[in-house]
Short mmCIF file of C-alpha atoms in Angstrom, two decimals:
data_model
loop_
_atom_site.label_atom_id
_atom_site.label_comp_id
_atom_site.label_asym_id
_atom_site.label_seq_id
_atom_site.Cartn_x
_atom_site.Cartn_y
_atom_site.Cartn_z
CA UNK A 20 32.69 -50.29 -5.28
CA UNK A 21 28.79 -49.77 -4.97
CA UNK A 22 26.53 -49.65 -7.80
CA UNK A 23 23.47 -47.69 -8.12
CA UNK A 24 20.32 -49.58 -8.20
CA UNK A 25 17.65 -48.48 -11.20
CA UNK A 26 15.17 -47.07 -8.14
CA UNK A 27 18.10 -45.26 -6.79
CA UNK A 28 18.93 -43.46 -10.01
CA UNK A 29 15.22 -42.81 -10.42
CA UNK A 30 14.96 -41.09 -7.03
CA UNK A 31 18.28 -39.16 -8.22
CA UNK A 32 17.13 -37.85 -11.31
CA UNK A 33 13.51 -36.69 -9.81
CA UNK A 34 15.35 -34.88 -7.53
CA UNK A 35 17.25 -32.86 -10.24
CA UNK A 36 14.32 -31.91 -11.90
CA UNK A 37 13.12 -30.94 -8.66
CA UNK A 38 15.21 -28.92 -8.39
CA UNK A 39 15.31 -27.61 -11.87
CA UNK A 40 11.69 -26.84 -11.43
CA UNK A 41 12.40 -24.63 -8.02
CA UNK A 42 14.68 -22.48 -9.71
CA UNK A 43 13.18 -21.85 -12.49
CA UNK A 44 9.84 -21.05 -10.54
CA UNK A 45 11.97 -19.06 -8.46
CA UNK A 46 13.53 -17.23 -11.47
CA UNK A 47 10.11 -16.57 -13.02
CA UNK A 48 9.43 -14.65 -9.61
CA UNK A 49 12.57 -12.43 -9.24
CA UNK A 50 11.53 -11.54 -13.08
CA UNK A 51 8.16 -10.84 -12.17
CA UNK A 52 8.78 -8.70 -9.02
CA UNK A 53 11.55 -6.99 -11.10
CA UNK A 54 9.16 -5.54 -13.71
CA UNK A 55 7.01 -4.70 -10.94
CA UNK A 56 8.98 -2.35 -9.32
CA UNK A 57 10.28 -1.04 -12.42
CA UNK A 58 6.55 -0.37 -13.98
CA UNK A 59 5.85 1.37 -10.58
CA UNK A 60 9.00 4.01 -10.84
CA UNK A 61 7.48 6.96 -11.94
CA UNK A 62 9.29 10.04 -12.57
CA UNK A 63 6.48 12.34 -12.38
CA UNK A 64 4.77 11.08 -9.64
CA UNK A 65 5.89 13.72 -6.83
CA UNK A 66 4.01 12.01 -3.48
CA UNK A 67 2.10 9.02 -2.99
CA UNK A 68 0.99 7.72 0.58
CA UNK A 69 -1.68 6.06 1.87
CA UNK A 70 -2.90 5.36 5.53
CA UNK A 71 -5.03 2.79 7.45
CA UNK A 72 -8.25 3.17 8.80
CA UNK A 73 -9.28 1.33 11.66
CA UNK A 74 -10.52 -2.13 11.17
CA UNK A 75 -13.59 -1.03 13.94
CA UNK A 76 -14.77 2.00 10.81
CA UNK A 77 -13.83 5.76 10.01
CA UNK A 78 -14.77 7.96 12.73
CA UNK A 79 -16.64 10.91 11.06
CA UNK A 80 -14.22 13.00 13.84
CA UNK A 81 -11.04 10.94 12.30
CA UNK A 82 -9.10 13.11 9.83
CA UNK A 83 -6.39 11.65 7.85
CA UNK A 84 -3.31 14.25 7.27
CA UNK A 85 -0.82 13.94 4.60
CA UNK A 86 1.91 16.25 4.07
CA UNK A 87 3.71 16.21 0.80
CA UNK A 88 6.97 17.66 0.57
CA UNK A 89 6.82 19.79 -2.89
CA UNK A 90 10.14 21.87 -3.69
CA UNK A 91 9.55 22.91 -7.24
CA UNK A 92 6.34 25.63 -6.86
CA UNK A 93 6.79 26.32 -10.52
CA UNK A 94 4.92 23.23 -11.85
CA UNK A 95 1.25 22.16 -11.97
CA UNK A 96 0.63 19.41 -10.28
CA UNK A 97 -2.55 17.08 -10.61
CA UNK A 98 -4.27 15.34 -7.31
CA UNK A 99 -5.72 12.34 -7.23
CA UNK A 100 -7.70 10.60 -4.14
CA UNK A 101 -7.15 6.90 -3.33
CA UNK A 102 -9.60 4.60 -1.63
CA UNK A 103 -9.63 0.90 -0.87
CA UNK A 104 -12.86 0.04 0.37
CA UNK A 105 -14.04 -3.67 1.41
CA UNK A 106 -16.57 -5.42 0.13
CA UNK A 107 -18.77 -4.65 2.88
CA UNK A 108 -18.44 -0.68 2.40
CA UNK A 109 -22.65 -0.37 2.63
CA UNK A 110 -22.56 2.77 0.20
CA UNK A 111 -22.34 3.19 -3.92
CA UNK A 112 -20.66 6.65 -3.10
CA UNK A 113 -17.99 8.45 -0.80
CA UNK A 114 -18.40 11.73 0.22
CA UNK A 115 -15.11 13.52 0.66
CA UNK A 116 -13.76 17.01 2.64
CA UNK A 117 -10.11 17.89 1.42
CA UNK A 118 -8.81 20.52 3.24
CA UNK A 119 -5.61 21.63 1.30
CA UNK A 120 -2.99 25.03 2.16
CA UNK A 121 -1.69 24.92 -1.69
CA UNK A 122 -1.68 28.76 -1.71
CA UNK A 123 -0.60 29.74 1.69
CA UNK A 124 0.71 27.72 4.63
CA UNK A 125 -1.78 29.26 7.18
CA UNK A 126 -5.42 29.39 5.23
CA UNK A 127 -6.64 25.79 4.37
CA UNK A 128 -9.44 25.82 1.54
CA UNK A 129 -11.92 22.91 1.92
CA UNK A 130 -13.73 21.00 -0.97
CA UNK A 131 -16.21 18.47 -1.15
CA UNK A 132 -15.92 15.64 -3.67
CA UNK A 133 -18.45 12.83 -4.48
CA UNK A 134 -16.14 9.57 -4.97
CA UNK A 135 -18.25 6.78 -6.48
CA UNK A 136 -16.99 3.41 -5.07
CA UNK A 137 -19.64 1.48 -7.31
CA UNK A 138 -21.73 1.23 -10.20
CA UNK A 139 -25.85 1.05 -10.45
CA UNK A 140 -25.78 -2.19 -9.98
CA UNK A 141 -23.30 -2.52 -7.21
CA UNK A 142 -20.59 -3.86 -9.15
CA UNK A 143 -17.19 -2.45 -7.43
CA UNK A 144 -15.37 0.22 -9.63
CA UNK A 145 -11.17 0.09 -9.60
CA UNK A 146 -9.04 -2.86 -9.41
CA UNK A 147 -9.06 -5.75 -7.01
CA UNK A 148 -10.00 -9.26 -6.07
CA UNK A 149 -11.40 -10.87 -2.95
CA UNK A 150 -12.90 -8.42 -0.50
CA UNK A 151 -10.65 -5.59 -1.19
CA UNK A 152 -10.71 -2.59 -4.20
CA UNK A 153 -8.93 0.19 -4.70
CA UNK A 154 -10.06 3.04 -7.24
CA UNK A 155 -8.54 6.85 -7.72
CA UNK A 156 -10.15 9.56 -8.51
CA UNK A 157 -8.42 12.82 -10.19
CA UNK A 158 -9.08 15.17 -7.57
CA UNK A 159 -7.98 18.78 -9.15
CA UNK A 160 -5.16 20.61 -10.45
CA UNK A 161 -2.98 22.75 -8.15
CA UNK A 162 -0.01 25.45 -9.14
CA UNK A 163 1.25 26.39 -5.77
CA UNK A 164 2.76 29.26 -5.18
CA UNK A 165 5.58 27.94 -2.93
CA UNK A 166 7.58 24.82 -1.94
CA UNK A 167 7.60 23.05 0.90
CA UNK A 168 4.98 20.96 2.85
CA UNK A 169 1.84 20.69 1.35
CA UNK A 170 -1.13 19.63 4.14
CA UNK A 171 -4.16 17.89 2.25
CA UNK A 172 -6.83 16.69 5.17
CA UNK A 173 -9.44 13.93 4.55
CA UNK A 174 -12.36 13.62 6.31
CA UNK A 175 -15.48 11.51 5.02
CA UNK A 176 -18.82 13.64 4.93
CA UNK A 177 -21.09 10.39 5.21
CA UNK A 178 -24.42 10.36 7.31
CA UNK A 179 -22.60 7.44 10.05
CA UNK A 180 -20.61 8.48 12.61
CA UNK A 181 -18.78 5.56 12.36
CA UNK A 182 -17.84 4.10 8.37
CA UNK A 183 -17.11 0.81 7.86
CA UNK A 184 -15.25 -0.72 4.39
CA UNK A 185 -13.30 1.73 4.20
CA UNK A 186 -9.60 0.10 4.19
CA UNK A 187 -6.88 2.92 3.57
CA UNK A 188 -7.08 6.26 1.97
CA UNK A 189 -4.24 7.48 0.01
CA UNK A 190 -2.99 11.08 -1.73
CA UNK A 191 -0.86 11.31 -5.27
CA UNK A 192 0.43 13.71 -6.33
CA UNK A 193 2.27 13.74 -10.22
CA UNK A 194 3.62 16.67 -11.77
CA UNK A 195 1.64 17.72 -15.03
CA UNK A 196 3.06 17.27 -18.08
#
């Protein structure tokens, strides 16, 4: 019969709480992640999508298309624009063209929004950390008069051809309560 040495029993235990430690820590995340995703269900949110603009900048020819699938035409719905810029966007301001065929599948209406991406004093509006921030802004209200796909077009209406810090650009659409 062997008996455990004092260092051997030290080793032993540090290893249990170890281990104790890991699954808590991994506990703590499943927890986390779970009231994540359940904070981000949202029952009146009808669409949400973004896409990715090219690392090299936003092609004032590029157009982002989004079509949004809406099968109740009863309902108001609100729109909201999403941007993540970088921090080396060059601009305070976005300049926006939403082409939209809310009323009729075949005649798109085009608006112009100004999206500001930062304050006076350059200080980055929205949420984020690092180099990256993401803001919204509530585009209008729409009541269309049918279901199905929706089409809402982006464009940017800035001065360069080519826009850099601009990460991804994204469409939600919630019902109106």
């Amino acid at each position: 019969m062997r008996i455990e040495t004092d260092e051997e029993k030290d080793q032993t235990i540090d290893l249990n709480n170890e281990m104790i430690s890991l699954n808590q820590k991994k506990n703590k995340l499943i927890l986390l992640l779970s009231v994540i995703l359940l904070s981000a269900c949202d029952s009146d949110t009808m669409y949400h999508s973004f896409l990715h603009v090219s690392k090299e900048g936003w092609k004032k020819s590029d157009t982002l298309t989004f079509k949004a699938p809406i099968t109740d035409s009863l309902a108001t719905y609100r729109i909201s624009v999403e941007v993540r810029n970088r921090i080396d966007y060059p601009y305070r301001n976005l300049c926006l063209f939403i082409s939209h065929n809310t009323q009729d599948s075949t005649v798109f209406v085009t608006d112009t929004i100004q999206y500001s991406l930062a304050d006076e004093s350059g200080k980055w509006l929205g949420t984020g950390v690092g180099n990256l921030y993401q803001s919204a802004c509530s585009y209008t209200f729409i009541a269309p008069k049918r279901s199905g796909n929706l089409t809402f077009k982006l464009s940017h209406g800035m001065m360069d051809n080519v826009l850099i810090g601009i990460n991804d650009v994204g469409i939600e659409i919630k019902r109106k309560k």
